[in-house]
mmCIF file of C-alpha atoms in Angstrom:
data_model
loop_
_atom_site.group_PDB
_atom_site.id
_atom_site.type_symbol
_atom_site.label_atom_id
_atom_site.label_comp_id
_atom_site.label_asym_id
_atom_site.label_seq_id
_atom_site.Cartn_x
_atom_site.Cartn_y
_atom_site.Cartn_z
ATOM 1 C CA UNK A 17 5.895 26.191 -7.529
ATOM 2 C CA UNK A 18 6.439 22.744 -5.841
ATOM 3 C CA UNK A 19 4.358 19.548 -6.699
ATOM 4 C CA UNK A 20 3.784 16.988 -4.105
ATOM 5 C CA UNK A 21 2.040 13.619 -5.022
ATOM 6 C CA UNK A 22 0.644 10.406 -3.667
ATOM 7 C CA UNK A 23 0.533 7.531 -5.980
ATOM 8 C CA UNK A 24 -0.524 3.931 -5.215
ATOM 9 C CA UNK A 25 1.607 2.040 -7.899
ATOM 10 C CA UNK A 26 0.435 -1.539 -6.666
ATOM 11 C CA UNK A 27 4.442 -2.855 -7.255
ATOM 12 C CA UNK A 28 6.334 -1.959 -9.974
ATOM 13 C CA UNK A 29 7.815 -5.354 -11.349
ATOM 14 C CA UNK A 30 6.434 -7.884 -9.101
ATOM 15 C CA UNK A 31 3.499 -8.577 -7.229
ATOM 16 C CA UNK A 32 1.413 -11.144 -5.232
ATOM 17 C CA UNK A 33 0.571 -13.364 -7.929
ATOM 18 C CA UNK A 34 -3.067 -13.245 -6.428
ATOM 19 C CA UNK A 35 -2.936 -9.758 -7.146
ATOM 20 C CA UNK A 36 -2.551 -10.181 -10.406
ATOM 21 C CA UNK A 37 -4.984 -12.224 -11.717
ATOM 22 C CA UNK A 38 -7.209 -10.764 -14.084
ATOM 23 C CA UNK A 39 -10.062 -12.566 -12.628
ATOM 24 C CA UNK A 40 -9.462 -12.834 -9.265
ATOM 25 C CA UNK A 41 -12.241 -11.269 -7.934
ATOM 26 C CA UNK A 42 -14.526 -14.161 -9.764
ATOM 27 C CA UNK A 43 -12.235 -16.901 -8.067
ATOM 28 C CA UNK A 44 -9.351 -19.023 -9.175
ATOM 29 C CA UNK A 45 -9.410 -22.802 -8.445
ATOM 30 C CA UNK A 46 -7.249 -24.005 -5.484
ATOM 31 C CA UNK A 47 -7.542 -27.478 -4.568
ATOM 32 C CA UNK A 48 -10.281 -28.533 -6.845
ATOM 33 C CA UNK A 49 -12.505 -25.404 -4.725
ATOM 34 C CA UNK A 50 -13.258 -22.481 -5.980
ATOM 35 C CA UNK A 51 -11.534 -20.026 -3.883
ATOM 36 C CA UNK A 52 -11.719 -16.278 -4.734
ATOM 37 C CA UNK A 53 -8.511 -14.062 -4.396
ATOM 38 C CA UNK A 54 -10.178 -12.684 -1.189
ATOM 39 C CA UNK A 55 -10.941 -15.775 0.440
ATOM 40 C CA UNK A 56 -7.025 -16.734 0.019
ATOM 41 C CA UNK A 57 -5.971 -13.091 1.139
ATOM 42 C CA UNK A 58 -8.190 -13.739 4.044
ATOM 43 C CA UNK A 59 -7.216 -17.418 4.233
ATOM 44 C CA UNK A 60 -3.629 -16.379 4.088
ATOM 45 C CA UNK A 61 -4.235 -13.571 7.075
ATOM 46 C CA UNK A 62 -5.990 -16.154 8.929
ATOM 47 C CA UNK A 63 -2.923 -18.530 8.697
ATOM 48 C CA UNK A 64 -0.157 -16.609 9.487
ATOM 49 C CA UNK A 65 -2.127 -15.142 12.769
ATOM 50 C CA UNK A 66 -2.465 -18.946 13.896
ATOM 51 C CA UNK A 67 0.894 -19.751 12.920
ATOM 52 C CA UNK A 68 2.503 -16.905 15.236
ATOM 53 C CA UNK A 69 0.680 -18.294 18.580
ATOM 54 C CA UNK A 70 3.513 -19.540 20.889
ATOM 55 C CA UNK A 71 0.968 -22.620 21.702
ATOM 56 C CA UNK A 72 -1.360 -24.335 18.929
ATOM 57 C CA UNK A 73 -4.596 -26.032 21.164
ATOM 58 C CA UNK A 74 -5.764 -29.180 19.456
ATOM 59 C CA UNK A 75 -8.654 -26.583 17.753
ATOM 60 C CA UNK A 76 -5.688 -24.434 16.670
ATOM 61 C CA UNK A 77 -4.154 -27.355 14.697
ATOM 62 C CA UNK A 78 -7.212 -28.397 13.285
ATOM 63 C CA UNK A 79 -7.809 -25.082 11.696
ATOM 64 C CA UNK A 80 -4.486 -24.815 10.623
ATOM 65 C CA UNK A 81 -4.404 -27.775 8.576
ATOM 66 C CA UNK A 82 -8.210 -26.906 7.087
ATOM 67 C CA UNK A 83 -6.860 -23.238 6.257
ATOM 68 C CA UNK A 84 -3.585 -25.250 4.027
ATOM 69 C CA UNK A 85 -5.534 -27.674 2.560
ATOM 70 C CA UNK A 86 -7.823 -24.322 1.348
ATOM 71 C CA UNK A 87 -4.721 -23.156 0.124
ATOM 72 C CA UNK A 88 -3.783 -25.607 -1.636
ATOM 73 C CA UNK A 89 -0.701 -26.513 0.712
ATOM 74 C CA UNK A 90 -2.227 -30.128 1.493
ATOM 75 C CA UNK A 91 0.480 -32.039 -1.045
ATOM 76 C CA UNK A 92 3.321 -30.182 -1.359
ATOM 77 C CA UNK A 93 4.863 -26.443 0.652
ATOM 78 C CA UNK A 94 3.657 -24.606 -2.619
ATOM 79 C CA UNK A 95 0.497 -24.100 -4.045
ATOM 80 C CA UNK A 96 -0.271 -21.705 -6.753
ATOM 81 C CA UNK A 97 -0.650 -18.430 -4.823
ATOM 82 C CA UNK A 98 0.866 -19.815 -1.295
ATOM 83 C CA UNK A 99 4.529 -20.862 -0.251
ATOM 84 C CA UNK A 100 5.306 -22.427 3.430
ATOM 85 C CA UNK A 101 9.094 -21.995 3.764
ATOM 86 C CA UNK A 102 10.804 -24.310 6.606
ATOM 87 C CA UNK A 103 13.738 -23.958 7.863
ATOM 88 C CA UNK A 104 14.369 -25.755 10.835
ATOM 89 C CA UNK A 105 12.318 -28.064 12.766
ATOM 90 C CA UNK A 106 9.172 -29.651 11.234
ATOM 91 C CA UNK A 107 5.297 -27.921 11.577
ATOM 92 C CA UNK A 108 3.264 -30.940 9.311
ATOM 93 C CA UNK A 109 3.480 -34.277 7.716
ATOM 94 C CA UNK A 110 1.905 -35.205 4.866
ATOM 95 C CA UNK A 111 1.641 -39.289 5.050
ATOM 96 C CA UNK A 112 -0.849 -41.424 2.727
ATOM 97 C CA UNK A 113 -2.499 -38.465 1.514
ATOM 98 C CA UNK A 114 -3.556 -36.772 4.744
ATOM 99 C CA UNK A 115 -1.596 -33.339 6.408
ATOM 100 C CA UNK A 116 -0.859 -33.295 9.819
ATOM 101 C CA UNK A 117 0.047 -30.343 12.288
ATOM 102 C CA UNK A 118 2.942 -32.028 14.909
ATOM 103 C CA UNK A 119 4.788 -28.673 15.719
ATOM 104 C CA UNK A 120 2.950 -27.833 19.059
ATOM 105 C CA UNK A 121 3.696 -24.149 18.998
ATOM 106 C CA UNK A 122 5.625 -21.461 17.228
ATOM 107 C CA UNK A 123 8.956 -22.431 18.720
ATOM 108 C CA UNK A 124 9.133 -25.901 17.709
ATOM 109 C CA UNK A 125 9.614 -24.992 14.304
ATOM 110 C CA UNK A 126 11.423 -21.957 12.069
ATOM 111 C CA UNK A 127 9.188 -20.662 9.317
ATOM 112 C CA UNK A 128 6.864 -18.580 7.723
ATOM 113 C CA UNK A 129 3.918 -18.096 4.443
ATOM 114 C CA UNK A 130 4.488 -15.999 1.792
ATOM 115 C CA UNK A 131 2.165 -15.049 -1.063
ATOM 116 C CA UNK A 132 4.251 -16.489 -4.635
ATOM 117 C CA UNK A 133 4.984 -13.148 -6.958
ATOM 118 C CA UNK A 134 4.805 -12.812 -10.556
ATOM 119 C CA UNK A 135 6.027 -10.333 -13.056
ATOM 120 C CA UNK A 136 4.117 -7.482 -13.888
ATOM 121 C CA UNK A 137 3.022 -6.680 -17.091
ATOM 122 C CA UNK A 138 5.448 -4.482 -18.986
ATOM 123 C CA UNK A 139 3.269 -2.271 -20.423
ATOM 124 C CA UNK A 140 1.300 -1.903 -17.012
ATOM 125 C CA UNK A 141 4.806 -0.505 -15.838
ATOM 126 C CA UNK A 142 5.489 1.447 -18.912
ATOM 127 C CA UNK A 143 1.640 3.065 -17.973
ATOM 128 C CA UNK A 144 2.622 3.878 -14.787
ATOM 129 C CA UNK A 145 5.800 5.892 -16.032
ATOM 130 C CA UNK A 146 3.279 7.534 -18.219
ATOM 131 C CA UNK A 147 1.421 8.181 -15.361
ATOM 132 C CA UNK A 148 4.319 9.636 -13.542
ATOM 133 C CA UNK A 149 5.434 11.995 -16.045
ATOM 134 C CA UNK A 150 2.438 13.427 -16.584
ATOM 135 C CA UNK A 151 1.635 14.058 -13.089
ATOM 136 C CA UNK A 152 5.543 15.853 -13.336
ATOM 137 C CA UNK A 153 5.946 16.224 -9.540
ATOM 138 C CA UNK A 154 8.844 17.335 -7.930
ATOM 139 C CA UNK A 155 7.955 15.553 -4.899
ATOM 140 C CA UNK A 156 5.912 12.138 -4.295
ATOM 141 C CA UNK A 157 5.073 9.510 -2.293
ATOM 142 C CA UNK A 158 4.754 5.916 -3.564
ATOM 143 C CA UNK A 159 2.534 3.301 -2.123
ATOM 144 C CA UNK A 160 2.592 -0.283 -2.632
ATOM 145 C CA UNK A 161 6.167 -0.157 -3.746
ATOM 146 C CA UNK A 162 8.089 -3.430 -3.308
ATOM 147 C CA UNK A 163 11.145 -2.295 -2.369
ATOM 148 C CA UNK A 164 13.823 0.309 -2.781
ATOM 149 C CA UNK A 165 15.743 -1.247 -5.785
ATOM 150 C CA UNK A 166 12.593 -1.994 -7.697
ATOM 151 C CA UNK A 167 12.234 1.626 -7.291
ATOM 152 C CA UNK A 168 15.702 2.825 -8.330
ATOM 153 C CA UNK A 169 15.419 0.563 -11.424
ATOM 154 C CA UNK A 170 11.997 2.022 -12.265
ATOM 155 C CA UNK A 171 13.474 5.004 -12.078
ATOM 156 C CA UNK A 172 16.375 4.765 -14.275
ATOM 157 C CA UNK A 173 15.332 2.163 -16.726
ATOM 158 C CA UNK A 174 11.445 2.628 -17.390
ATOM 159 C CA UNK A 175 11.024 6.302 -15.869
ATOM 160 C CA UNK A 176 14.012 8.120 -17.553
ATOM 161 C CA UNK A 177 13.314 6.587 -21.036
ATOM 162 C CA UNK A 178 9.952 7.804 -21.121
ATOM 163 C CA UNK A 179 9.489 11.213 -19.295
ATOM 164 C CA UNK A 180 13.286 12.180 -20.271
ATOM 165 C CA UNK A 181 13.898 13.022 -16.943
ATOM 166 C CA UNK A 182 14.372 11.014 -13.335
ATOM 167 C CA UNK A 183 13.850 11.552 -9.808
ATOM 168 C CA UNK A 184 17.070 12.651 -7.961
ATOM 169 C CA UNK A 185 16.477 10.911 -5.174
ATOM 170 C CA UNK A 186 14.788 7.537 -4.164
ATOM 171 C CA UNK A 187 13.937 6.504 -0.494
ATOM 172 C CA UNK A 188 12.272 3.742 0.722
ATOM 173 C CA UNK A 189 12.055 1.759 4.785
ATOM 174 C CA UNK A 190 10.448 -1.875 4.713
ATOM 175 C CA UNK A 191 7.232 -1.640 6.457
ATOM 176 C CA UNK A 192 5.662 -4.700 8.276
ATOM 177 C CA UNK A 193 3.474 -6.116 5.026
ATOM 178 C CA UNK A 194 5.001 -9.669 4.609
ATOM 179 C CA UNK A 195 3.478 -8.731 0.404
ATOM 180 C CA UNK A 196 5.850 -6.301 0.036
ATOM 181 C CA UNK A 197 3.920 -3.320 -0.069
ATOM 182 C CA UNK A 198 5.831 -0.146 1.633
ATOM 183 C CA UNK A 199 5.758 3.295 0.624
ATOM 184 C CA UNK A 200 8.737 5.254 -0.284
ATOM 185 C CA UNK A 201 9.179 8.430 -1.929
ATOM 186 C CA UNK A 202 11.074 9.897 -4.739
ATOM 187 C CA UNK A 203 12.329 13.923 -5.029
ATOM 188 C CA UNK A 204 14.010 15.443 -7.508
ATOM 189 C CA UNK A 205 16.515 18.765 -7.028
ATOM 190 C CA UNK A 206 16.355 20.696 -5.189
ATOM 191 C CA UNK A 207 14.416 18.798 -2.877
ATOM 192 C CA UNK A 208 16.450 16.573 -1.017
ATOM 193 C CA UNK A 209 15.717 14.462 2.050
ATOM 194 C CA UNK A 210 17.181 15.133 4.943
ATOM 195 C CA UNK A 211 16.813 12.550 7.065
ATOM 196 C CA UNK A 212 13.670 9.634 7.660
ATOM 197 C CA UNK A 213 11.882 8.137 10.767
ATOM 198 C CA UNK A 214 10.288 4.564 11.024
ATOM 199 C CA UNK A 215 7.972 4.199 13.445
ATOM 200 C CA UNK A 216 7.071 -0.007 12.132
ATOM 201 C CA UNK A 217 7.463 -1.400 15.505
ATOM 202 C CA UNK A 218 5.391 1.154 17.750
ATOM 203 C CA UNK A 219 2.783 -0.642 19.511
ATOM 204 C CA UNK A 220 -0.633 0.319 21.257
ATOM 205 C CA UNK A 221 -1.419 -2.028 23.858
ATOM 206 C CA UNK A 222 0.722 -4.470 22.956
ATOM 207 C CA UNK A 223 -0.606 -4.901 19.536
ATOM 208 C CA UNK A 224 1.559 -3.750 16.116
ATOM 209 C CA UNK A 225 -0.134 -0.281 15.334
ATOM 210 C CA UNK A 226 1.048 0.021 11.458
ATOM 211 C CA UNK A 227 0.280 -2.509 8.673
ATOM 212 C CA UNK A 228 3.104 -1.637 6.452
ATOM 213 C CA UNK A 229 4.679 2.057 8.458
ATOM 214 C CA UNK A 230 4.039 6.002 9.291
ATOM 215 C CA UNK A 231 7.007 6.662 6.932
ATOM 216 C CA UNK A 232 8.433 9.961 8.412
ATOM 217 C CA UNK A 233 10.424 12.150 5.374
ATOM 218 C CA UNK A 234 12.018 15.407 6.294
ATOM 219 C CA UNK A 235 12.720 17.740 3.885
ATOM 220 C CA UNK A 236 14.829 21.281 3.728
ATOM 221 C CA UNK A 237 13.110 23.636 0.942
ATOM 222 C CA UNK A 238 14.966 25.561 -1.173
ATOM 223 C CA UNK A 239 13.910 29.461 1.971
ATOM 224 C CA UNK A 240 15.226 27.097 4.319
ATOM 225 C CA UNK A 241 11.619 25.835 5.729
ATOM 226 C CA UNK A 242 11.542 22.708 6.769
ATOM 227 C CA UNK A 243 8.714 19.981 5.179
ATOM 228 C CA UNK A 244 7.430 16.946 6.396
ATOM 229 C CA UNK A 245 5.792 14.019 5.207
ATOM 230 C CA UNK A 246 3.977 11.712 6.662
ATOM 231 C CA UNK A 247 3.885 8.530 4.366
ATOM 232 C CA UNK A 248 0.515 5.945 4.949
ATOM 233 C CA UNK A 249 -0.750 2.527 4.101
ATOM 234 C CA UNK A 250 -3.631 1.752 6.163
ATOM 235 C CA UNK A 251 -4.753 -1.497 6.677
ATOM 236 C CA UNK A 252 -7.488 -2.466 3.958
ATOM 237 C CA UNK A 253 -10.393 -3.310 4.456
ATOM 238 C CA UNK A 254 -10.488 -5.915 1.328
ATOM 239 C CA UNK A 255 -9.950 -8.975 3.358
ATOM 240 C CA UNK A 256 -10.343 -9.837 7.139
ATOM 241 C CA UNK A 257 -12.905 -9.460 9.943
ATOM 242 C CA UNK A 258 -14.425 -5.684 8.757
ATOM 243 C CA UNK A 259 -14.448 -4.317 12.610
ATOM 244 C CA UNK A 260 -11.101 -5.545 13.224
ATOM 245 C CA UNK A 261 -9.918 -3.812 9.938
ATOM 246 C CA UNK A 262 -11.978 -0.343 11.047
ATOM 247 C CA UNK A 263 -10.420 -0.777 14.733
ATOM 248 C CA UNK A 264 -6.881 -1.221 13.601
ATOM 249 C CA UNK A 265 -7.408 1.812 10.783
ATOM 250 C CA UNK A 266 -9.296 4.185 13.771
ATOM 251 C CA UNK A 267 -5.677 3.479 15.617
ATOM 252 C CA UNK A 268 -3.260 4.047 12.936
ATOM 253 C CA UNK A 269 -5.481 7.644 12.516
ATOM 254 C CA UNK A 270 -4.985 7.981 16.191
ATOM 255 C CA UNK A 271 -1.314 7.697 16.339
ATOM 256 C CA UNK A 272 -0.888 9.220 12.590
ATOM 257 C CA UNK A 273 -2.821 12.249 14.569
ATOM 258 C CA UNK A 274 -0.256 11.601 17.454
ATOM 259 C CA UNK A 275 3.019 11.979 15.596
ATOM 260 C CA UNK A 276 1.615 15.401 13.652
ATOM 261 C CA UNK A 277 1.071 16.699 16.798
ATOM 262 C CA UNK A 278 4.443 16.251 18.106
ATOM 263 C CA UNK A 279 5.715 17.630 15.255
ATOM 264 C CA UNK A 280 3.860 20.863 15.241
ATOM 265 C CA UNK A 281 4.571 20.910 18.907
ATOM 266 C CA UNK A 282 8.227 20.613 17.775
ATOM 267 C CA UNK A 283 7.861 24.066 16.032
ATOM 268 C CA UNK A 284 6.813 22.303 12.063
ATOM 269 C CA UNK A 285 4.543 23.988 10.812
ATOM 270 C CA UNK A 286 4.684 22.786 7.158
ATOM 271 C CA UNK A 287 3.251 18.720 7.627
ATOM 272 C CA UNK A 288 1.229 16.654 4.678
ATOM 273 C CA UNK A 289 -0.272 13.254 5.623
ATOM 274 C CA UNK A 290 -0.329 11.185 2.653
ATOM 275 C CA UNK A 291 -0.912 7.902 0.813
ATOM 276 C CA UNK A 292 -3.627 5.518 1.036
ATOM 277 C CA UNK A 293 -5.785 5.774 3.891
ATOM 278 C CA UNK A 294 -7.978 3.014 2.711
ATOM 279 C CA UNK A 295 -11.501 4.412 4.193
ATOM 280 C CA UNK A 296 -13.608 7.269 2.983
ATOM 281 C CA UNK A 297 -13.580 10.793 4.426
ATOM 282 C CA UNK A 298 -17.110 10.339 6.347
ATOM 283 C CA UNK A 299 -16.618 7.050 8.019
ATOM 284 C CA UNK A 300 -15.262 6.383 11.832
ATOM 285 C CA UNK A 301 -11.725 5.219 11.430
ATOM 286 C CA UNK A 302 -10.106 8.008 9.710
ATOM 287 C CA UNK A 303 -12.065 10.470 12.658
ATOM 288 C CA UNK A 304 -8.989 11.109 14.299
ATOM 289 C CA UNK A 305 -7.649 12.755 10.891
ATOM 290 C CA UNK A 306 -10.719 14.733 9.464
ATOM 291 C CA UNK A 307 -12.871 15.589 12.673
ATOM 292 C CA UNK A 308 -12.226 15.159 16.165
ATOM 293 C CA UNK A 309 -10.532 18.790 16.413
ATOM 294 C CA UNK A 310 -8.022 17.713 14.235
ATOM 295 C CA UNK A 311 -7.076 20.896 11.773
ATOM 296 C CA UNK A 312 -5.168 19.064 8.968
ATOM 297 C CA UNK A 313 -7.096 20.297 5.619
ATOM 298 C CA UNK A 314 -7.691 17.982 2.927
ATOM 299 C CA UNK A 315 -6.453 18.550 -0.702
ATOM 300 C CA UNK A 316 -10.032 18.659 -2.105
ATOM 301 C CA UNK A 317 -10.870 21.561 -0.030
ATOM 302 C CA UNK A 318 -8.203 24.048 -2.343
ATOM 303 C CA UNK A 319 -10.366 26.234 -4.578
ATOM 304 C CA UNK A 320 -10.511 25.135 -7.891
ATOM 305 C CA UNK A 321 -9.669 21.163 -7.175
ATOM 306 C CA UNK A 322 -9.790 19.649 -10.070
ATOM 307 C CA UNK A 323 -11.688 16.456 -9.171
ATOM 308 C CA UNK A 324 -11.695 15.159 -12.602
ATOM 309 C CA UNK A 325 -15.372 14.100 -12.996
ATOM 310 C CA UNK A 326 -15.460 11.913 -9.900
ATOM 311 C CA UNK A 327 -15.094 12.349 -6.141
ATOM 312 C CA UNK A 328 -13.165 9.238 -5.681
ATOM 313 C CA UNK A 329 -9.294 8.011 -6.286
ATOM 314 C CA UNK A 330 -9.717 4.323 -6.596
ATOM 315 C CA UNK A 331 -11.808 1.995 -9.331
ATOM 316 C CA UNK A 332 -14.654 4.019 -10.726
ATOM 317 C CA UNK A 333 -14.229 6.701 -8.437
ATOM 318 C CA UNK A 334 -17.481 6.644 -6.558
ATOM 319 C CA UNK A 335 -17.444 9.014 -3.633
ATOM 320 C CA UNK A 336 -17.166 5.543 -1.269
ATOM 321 C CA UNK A 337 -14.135 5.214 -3.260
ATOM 322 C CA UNK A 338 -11.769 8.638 -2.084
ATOM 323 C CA UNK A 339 -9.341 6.839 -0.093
ATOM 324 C CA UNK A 340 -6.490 8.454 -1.190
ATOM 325 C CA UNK A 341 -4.879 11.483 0.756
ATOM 326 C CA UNK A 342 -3.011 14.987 0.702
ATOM 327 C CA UNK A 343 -3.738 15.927 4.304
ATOM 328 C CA UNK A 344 -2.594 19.178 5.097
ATOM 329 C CA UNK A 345 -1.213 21.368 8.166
ATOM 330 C CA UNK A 346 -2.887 24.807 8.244
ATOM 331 C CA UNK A 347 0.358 26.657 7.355
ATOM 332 C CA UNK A 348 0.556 24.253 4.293
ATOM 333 C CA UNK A 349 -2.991 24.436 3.081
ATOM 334 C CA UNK A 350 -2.317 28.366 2.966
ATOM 335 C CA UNK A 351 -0.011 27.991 0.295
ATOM 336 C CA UNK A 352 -1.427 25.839 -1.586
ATOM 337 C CA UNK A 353 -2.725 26.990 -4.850
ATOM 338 C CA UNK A 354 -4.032 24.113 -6.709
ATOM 339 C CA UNK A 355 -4.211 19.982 -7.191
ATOM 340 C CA UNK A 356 -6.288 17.920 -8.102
ATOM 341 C CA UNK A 357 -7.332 13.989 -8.881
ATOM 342 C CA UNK A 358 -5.233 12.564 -12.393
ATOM 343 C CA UNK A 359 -6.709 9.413 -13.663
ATOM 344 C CA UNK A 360 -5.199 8.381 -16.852
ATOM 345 C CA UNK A 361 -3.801 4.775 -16.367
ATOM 346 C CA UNK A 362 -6.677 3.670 -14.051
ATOM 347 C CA UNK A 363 -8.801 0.530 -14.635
ATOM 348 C CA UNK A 364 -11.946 1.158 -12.897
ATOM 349 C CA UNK A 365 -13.528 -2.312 -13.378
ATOM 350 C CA UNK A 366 -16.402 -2.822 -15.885
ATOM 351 C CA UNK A 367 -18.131 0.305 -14.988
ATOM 352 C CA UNK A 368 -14.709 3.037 -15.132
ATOM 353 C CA UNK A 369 -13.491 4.577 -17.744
ATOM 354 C CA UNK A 370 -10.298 2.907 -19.317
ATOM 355 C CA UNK A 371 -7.259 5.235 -19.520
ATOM 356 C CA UNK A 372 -8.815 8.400 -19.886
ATOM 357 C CA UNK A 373 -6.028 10.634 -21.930
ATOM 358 C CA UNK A 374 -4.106 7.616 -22.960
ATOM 359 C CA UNK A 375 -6.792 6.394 -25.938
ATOM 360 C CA UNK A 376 -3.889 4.252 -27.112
ATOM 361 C CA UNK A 377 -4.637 2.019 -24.602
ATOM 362 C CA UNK A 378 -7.287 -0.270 -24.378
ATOM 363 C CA UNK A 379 -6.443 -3.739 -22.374
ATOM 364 C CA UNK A 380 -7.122 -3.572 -18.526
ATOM 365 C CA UNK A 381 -4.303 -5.734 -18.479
ATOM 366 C CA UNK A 382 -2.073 -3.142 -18.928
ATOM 367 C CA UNK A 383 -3.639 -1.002 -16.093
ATOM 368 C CA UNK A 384 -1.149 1.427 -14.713
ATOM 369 C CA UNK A 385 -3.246 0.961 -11.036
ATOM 370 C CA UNK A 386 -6.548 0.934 -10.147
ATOM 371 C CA UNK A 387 -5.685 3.904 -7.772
ATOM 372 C CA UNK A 388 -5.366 7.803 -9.266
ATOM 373 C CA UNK A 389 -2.525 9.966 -8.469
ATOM 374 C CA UNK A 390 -3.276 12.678 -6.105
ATOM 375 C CA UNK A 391 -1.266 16.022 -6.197
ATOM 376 C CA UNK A 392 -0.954 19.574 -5.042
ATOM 377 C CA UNK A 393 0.489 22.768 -6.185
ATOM 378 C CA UNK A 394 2.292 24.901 -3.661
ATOM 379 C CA UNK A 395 3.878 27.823 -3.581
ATOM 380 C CA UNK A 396 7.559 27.526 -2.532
#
């Protein structure tokens, strides 16, 4: 019996510092305002999309410099949360107190904004070892990974120590999330990868189609079938313009749909779509996925899912709250013979249930994720 799994770790040992805050829903003060960690995700999205124009208009430039002084970049290139790198040429001045955009376009200057990082909380990393072990799949995907050796240190250091066993095998491709927040995937034997696929810089009318990256894994079972998985971060809906955020998550599901169908046209029949699909199972953007004639099966339709209490995989589990995913191809979904929803680890906000299973624990500091792990049994 084979166990695949989807787990939104939200970083292992460093994240967005934003991220982090224990209050950062409530706000955090950022040049003497009271900005909450949304308005600087969105402040921050909002920057780096006016930043990237080849030309900044005299309006451009005016927003610019209200969205850094927001950020608290008004006095110096680093603010609590925000960092403005420069490398070459210059893009403000900051002269008796005032900030002033003089770069006229993206190609009078070299540079970029990045979100600062912080540690994680050890024990919140410890938790989501527990979490890991207990879930004891052979195969699964990892979301909101920061990179590859985070992943191989996690592994060996935090993983092996408490589970008494490690993954064989750790993969991971940068995806376009400046946060560092890709997916990657870890196997242990006899499940080895055979080879990977990025498809980061596809485009769909011009326009970057995947926030992070359709993470392609290929995978030779043990009666030589081959396994595919299709690895997801959709773009969130937490921050941003909301029908932006559903039209650029209706065309990942488009070209998510795309690629599966290549591959089954290819002569795979065994494909999983998987990860965090950031919308619930009735709304528009994830259409192409669940309805639309598409015949990928989700994980909650095996008899006997064990859903755990709740319908939902992130905070309190709310049914507006499933956007986690085992998709499934019809060959798949046949030999599947359980899975389920395991929440132990999650903080679900003042309403959830702290670490159900791990009573130990009691500080939502030391939250594993807010997410669930999602899993399957098959039989191979």
């Amino acid at each position: 019996m084979l166990r695949l799994a989807s787990y939104n770790v939200e970083n292992l040992f460093e994240r967005a510092k934003i991220l982090n805050a224990n209050e950062w829903v409530n706000g955090n003060e950022l040049e003497n305002r009271n900005l909450s960690g949304r308005e600087v995700l969105e402040g921050f999205a909002q920057l780096n999309s006016l930043l990237a124009k080849p030309t900044y208009s005299s309006t451009d430039k005016i927003e610019i410099e209200r969205l850094m002084e927001a950020l608290g970049l008004k006095k110096s290139d680093e603010s609590t949360y925000v960092l403005l790198r420069r490398n070459r040429g210059t893009l403000v001045t900051r002269r008796n107190g005032e900030l002033k955009v003089v770069a006229n376009g993206r190609e009078d200057w070299i540079g970029w904004i990045e979100l600062t990082t912080e540690a994680v909380n050890e024990h919140a990393t410890q938790n989501t070892a527990r979490v890991i072990r207990n879930v004891d799949a052979q195969i699964m995907v990892v979301v909101e990974a920061e990179h590859r050796p985070s992943l191989v240190r996690f592994n060996k250091q935090v993983l092996n120590p408490i589970a008494n066993w490690r993954f064989d095998h750790v993969r991971l491709m940068d995806g376009n999330d400046t946060r560092g927040i890709d997916v990657g995937l870890f196997t242990r034997a006899p499940y080895t990868i055979d080879f990977m696929r990025s498809h980061v810089d596809e485009t769909v009318d011009g326009v970057q189609v995947f926030s992070r990256d359709c993470a392609e894994f290929h995978i030779t079972l043990p009666n030589g079938r081959k396994l595919v998985l299709l690895a997801n971060h959709f773009k969130s809906k937490g921050y941003g313009n909301p029908a932006d955020n559903d039209a650029l998550r209706k065309k990942q599901a488009k070209r998510v749909r795309e690629i599966y169908e290549g591959l089954r046209a290819s002569s795979v029949d065994l494909i999983a779509v998987m990860g965090d699909l950031n919308d619930s199972p009735d709304r528009d953007p994830l259409s192409p996925l669940l309805a639309e004639g598409s015949d990928l099966k989700d994980a909650s339709e095996i008899e006997g899912f064990d859903f755990a209490g709740r319908p939902g995989t992130w905070g309190n589990g709310e049914a507006k709250d499933k956007i986690d995913y085992i998709l499934m191809s019809p060959a798949l979904f046949q030999i599947a013979r359980g899975g389920g929803i395991y929440r132990a680890g999650v903080w679900g906000g003042k309403n959830g249930t702290l670490f159900p299973h791990l009573p130990e624990i009691t500080n939502p500091a030391h939250a594993a994720s807010d997410h669930a792990a999602i899993y399957v049994d098959l039989d191979i």
